[in-house]
PDB file of C-alpha atoms and ligand atoms in Angstrom:
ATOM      1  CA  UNK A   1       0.000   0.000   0.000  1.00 74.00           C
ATOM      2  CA  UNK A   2       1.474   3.778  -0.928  1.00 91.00           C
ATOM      3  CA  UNK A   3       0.052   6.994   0.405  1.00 96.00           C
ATOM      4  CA  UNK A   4      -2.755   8.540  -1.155  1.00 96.00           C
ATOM      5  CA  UNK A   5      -1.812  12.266  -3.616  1.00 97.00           C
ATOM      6  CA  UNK A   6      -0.161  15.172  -1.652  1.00 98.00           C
ATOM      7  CA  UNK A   7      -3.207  17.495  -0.469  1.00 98.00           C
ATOM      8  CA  UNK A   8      -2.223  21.233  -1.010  1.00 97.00           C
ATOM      9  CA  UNK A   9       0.128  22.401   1.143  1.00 97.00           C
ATOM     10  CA  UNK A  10      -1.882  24.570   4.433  1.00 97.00           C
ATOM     11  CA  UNK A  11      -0.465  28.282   3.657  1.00 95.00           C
ATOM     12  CA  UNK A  12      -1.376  29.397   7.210  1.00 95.00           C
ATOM     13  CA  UNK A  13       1.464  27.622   8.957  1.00 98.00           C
ATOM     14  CA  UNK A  14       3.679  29.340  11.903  1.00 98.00           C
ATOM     15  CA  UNK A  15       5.550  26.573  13.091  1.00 98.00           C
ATOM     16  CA  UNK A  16       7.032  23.236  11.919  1.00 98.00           C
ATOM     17  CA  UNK A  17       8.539  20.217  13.630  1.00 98.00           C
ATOM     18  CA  UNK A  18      10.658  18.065  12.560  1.00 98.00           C
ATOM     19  CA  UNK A  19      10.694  14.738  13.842  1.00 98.00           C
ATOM     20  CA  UNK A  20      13.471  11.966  12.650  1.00 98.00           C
ATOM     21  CA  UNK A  21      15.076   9.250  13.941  1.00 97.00           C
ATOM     22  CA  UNK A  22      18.853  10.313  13.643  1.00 96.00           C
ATOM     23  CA  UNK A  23      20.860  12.982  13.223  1.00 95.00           C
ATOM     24  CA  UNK A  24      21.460  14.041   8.719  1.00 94.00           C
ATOM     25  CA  UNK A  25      18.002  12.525   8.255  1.00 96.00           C
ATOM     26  CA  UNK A  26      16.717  15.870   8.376  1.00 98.00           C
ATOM     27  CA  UNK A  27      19.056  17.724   6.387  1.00 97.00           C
ATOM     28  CA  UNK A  28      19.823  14.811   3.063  1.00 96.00           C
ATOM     29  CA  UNK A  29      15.851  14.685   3.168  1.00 96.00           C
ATOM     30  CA  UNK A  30      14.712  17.928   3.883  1.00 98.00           C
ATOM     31  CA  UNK A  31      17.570  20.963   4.341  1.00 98.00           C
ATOM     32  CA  UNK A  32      16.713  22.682   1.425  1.00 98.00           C
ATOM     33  CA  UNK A  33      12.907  23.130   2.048  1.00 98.00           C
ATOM     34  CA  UNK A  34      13.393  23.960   5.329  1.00 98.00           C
ATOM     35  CA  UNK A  35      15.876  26.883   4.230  1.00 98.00           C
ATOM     36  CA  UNK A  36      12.742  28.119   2.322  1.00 98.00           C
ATOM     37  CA  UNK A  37      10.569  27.513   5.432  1.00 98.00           C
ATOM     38  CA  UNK A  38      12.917  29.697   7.668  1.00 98.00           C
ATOM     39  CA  UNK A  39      13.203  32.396   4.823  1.00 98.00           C
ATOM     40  CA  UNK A  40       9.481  32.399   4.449  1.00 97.00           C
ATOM     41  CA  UNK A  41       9.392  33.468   8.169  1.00 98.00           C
ATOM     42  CA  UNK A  42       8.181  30.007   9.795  1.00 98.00           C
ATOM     43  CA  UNK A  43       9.160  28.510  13.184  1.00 98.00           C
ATOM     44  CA  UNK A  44      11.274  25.680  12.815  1.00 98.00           C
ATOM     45  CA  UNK A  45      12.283  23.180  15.557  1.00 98.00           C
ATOM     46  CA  UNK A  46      13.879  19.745  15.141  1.00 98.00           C
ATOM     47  CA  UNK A  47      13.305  16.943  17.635  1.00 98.00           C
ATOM     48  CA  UNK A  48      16.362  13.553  16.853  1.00 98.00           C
ATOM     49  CA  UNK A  49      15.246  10.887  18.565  1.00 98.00           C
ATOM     50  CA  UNK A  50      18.396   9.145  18.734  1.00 97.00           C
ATOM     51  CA  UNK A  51      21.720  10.818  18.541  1.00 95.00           C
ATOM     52  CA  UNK A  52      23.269   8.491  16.166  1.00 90.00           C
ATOM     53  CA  UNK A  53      25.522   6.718  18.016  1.00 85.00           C
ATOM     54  CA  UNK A  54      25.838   3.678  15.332  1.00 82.00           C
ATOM     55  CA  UNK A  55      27.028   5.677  12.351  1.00 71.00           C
ATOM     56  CA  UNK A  56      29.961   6.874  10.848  1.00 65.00           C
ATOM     57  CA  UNK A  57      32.726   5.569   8.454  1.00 66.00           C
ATOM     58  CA  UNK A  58      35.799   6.247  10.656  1.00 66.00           C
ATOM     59  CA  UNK A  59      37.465   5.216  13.652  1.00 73.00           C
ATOM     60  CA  UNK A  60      36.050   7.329  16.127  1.00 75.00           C
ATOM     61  CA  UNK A  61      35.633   6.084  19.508  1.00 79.00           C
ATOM     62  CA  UNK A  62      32.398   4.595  19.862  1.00 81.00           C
ATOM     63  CA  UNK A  63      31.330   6.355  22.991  1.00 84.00           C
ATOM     64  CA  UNK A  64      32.093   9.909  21.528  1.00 87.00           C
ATOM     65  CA  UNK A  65      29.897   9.337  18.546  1.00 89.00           C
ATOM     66  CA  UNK A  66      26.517  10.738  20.059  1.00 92.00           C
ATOM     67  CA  UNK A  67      28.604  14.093  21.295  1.00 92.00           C
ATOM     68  CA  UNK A  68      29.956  14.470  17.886  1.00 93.00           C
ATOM     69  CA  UNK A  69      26.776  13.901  16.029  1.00 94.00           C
ATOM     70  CA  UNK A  70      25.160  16.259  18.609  1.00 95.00           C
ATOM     71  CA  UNK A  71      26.995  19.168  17.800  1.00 96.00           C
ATOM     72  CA  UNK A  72      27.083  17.877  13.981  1.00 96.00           C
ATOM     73  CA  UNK A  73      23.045  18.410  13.706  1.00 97.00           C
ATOM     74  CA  UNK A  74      23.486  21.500  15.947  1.00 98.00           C
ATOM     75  CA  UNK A  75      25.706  23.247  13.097  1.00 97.00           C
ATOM     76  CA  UNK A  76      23.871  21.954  10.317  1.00 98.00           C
ATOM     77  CA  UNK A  77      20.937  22.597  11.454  1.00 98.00           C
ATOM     78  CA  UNK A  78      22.230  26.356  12.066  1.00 98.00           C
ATOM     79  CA  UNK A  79      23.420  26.251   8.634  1.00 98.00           C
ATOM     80  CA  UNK A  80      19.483  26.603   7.722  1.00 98.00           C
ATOM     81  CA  UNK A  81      18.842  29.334  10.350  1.00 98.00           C
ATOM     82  CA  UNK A  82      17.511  26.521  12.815  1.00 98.00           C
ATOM     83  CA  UNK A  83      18.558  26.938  16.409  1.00 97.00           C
ATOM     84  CA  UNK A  84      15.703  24.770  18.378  1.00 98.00           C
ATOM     85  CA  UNK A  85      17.033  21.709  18.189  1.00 98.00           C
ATOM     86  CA  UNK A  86      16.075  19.088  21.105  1.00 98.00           C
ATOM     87  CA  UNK A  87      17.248  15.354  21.453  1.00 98.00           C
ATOM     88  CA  UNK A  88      15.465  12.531  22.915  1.00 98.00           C
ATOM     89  CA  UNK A  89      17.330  10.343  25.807  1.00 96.00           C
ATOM     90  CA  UNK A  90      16.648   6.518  26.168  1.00 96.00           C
ATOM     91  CA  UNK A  91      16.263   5.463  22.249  1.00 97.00           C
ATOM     92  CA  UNK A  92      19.663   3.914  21.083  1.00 94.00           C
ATOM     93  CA  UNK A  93      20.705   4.072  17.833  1.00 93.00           C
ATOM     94  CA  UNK A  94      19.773   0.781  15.437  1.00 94.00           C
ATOM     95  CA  UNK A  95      16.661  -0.114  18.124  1.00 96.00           C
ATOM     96  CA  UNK A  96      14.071   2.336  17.543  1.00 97.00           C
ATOM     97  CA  UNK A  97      10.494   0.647  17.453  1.00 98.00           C
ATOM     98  CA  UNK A  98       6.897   3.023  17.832  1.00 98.00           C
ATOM     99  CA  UNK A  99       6.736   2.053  21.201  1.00 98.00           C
ATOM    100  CA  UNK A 100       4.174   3.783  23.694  1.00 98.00           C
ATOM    101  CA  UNK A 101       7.373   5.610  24.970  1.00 98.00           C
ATOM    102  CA  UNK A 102       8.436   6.528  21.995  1.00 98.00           C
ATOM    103  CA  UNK A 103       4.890   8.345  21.261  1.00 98.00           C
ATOM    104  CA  UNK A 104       4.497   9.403  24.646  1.00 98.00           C
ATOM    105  CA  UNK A 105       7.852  11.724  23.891  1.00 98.00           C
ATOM    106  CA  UNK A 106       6.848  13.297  20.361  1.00 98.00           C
ATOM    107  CA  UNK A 107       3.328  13.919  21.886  1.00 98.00           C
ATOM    108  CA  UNK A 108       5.111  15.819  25.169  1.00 98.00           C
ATOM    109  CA  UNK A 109       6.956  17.836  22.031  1.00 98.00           C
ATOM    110  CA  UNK A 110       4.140  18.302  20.079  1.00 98.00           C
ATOM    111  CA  UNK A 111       1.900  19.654  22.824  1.00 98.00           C
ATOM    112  CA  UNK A 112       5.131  21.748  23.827  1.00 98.00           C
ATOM    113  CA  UNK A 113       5.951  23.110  20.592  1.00 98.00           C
ATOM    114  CA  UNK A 114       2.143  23.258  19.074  1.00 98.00           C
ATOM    115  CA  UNK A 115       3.653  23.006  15.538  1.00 98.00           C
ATOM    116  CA  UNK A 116       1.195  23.339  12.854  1.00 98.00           C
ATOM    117  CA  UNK A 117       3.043  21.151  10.279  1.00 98.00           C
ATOM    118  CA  UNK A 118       5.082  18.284  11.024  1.00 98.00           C
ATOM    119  CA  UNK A 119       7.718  16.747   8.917  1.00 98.00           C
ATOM    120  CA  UNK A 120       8.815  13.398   9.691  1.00 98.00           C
ATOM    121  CA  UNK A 121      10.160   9.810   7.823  1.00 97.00           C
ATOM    122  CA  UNK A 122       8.086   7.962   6.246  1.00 97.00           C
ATOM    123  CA  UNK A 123       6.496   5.040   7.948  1.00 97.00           C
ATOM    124  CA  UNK A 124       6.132   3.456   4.925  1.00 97.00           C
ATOM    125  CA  UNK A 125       8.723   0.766   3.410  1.00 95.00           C
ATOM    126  CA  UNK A 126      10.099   1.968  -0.101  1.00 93.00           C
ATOM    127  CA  UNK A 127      10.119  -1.744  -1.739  1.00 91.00           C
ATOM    128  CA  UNK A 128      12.552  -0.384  -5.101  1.00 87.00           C
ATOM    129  CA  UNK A 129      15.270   1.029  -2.113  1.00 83.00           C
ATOM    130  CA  UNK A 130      15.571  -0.839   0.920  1.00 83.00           C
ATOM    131  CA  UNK A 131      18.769   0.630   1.904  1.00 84.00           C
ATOM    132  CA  UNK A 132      18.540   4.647   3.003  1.00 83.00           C
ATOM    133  CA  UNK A 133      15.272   6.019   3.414  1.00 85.00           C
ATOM    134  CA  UNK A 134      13.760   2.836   4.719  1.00 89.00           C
ATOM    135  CA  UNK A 135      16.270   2.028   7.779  1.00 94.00           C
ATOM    136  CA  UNK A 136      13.414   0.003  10.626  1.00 96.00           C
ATOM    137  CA  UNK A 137      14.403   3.812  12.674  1.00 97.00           C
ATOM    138  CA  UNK A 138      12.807   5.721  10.050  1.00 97.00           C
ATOM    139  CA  UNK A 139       9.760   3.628   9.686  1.00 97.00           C
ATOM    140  CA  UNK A 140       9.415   3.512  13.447  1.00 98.00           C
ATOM    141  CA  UNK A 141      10.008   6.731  14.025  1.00 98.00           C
ATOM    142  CA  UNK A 142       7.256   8.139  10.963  1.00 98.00           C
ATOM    143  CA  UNK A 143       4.538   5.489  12.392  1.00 98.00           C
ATOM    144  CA  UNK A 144       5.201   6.581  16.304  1.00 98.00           C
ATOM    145  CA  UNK A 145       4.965  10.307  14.905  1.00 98.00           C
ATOM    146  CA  UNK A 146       1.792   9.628  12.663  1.00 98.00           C
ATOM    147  CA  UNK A 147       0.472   8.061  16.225  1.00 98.00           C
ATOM    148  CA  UNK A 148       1.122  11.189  18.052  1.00 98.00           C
ATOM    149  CA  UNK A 149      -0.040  13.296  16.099  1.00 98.00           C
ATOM    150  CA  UNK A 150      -3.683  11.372  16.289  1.00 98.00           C
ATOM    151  CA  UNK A 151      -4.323  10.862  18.458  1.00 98.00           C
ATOM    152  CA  UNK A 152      -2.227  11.475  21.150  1.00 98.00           C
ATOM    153  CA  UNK A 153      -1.347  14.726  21.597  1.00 98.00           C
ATOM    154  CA  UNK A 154      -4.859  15.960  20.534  1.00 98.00           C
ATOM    155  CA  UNK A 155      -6.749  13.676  22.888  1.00 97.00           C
ATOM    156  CA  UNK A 156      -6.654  14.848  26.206  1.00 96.00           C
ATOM    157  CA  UNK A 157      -7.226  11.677  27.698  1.00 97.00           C
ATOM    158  CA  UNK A 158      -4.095   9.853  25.963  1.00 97.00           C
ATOM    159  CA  UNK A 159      -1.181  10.042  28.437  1.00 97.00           C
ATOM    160  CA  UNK A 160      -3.128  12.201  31.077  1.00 97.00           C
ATOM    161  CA  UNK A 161      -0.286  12.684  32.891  1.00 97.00           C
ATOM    162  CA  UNK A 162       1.124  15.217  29.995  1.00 97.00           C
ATOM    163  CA  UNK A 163      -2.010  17.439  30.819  1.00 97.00           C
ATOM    164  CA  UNK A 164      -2.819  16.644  34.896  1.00 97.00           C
ATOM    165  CA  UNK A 165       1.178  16.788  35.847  1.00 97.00           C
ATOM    166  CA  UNK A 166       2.732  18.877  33.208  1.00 97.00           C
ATOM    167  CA  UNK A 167       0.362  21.207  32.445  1.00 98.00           C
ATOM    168  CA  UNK A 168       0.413  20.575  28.546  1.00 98.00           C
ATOM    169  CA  UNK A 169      -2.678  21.191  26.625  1.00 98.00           C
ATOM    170  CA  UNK A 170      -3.817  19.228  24.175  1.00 98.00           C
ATOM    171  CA  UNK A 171      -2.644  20.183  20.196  1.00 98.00           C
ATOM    172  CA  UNK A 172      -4.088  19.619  16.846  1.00 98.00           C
ATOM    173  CA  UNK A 173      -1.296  19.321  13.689  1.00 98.00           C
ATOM    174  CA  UNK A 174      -2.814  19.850  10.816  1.00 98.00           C
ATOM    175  CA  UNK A 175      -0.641  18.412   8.403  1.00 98.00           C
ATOM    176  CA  UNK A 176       1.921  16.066   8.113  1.00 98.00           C
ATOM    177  CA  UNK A 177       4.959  15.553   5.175  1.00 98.00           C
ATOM    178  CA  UNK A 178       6.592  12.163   4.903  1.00 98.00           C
ATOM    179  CA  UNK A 179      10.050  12.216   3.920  1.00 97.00           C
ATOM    180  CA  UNK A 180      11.704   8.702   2.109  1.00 96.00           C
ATOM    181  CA  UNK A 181       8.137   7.163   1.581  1.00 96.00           C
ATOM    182  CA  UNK A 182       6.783   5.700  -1.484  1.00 95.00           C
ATOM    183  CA  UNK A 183       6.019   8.278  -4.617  1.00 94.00           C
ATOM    184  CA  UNK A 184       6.925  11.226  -3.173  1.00 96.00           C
ATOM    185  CA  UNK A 185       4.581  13.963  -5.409  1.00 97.00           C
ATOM    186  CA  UNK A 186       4.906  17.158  -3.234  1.00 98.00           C
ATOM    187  CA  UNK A 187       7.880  18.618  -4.599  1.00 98.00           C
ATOM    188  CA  UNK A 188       9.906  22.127  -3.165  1.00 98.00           C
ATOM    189  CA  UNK A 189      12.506  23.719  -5.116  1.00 98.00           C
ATOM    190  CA  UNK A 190      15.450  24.495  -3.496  1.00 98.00           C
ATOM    191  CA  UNK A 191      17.726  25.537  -6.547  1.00 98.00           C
ATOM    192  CA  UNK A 192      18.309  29.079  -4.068  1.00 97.00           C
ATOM    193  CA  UNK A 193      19.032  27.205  -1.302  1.00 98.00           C
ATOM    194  CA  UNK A 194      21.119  24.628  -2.519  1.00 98.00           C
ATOM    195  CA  UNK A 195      24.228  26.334  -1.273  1.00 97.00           C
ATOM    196  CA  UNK A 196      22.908  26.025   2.311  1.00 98.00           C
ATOM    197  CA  UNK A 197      21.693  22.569   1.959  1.00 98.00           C
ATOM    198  CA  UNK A 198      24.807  21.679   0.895  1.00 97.00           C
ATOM    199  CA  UNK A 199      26.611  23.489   3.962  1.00 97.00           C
ATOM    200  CA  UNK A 200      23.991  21.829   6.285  1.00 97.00           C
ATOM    201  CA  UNK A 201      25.596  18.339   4.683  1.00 96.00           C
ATOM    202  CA  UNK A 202      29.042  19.190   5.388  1.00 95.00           C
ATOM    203  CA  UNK A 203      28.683  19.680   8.621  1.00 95.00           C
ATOM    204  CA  UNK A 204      27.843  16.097   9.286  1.00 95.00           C
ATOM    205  CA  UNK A 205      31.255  15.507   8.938  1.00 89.00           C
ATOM    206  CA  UNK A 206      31.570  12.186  10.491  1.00 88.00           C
ATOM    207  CA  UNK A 207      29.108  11.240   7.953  1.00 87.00           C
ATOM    208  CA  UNK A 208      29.676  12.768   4.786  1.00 89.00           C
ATOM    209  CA  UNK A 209      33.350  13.797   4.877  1.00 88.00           C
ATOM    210  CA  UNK A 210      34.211  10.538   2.743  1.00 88.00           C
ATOM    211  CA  UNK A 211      32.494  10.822  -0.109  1.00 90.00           C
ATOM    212  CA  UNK A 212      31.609  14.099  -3.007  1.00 93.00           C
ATOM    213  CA  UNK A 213      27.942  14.221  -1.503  1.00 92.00           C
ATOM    214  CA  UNK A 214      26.786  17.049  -3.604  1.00 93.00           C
ATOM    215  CA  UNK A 215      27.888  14.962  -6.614  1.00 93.00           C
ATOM    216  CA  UNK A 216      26.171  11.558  -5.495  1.00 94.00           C
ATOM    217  CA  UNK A 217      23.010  13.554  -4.452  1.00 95.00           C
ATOM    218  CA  UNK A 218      22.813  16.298  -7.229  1.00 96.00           C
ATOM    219  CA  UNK A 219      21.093  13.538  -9.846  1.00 96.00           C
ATOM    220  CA  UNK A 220      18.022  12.964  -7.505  1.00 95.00           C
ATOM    221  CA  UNK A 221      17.472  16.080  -7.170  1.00 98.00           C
ATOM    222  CA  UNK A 222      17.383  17.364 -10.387  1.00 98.00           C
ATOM    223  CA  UNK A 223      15.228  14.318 -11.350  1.00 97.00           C
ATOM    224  CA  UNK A 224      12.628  15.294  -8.542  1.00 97.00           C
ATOM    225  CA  UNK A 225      12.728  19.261  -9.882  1.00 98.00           C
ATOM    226  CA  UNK A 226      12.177  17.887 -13.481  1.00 98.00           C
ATOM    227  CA  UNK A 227       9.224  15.119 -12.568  1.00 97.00           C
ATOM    228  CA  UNK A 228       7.940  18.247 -11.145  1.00 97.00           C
ATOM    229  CA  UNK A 229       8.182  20.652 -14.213  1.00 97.00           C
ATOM    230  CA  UNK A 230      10.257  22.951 -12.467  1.00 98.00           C
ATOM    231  CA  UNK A 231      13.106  24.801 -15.288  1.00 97.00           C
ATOM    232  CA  UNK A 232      16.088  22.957 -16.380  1.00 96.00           C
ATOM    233  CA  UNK A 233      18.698  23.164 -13.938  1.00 95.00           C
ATOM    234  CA  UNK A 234      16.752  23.237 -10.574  1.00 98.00           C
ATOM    235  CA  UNK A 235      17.157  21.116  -7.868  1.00 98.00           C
ATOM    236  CA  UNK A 236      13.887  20.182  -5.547  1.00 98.00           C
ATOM    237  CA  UNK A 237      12.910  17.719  -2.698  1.00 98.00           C
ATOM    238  CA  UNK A 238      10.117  15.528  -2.554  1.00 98.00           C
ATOM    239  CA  UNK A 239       7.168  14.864   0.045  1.00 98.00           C
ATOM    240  CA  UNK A 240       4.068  13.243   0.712  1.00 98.00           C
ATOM    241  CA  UNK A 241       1.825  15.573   2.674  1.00 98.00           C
ATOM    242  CA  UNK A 242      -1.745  14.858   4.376  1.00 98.00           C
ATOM    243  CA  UNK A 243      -4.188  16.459   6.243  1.00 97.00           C
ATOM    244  CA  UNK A 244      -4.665  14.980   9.388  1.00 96.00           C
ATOM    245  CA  UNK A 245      -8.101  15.826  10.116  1.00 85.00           C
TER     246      UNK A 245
HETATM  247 ZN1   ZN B 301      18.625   7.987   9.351  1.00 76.14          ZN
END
């Protein structure tokens, strides 16, 4: 099963949150539209649910990874004009499942942050690439996300303890974009913020310090910018977004 078409992008949003399971999901998937978001004058938070702490190509020491990938996401995400950025503790790295703690978390930042769009991975399984977008994290992390949204964080009795202890009222999103999901048909154009994108990369430097990643990810998206009918040349990502009512 895919996701249904992309509804029209809501053009009343304040604030976004980004949800994803480890730190450079945000930015290979989504960097360059949230550039435009944060130009555009919208709130932008991120919320990493793990810190990363089984990637990398080099020999770092394995118990400095999370540190390093902490302050990697910190600068990238800076390198978009982001400066909320929040990690989850407790979720390792390689283990993530949509667990009721899991949800209970996203809903606590949810209600928190009241974001009116959230952008998250895709729960769904991409069958033609199993490698990338559809890592188990990802698809745990977009179905415990999709289960916050509704209906925990909107139902006030759904972890009452968010609303009798800490004092957080229940919050409606109104629309959610899947990144790495099947058929992505939602597409941004980022050709002007390609440079930043870009920087946002390189600052994941225990991750993308090996290899030319503008050149290996340049091809996709030009191909999503041309699907899309954008002008020769541009660059764009690619979404599904829903309502959630
Ligand atoms: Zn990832």
């Amino acid at each position: 099963m895919g996701f249904p078409p992309s509804a029209a992008p809501l053009d009343d949003v304040k604030r976004v949150l980004c949800v994803f399971a480890h730190p450079d999901d945000v930015d290979f998937g989504a960097a360059g539209t949230v550039a435009t978001w944060v130009r555009d004058g919208l709130d932008v938070a991120y919320l990493l649910v793990t810190r990363g702490d089984a990637g990398g190509f080099d020999d770092t020491p394995r118990h400095e990874m999370p540190v390093l990938r902490e302050a990697e996401q910190r600068a990238a995400a800076a390198a978009v004009g982001v400066t909320q950025v929040e990690f989850l503790d407790g979720y390792a790295d390689g283990m993530l499942s949509p667990t009721i703690s899991l949800r209970r978390d996203i809903a606590r930042a949810i209600r928190r942050l009241r974001p009116h769009r959230v952008l998250t991975n895709s729960p769904l399984r991409r069958w033609e690439r199993i490698a990338g977008p559809s890592h188990p994290d990802h698809l745990a992390v977009g179905e415990a996300t999709t289960c916050a949204i509704y209906p925990d964080a909107r139902n006030p009795f759904a972890f009452p303890e968010l609303l009798l202890e800490e004092r957080l009222e229940p919050w409606v999103v109104s629309e959610i974009w899947y990144h790495g999901g099947p058929s992505p048909d939602h597409a941004v154009d980022i050709t002007q913020a390609w440079s930043r994108k870009l920087a946002a990369l390189v600052a994941h430097t225990s991750q993308t310090a090996h290899e030319d990643v503008a050149s290996r990810l340049r091809p996709f998206l030009e191909q999503n910018a041309q699907k899309a009918g954008f002008p020769e040349g541009s660059v764009a990502e690619a979404f599904t977004v829903l309502p959630t009512a």
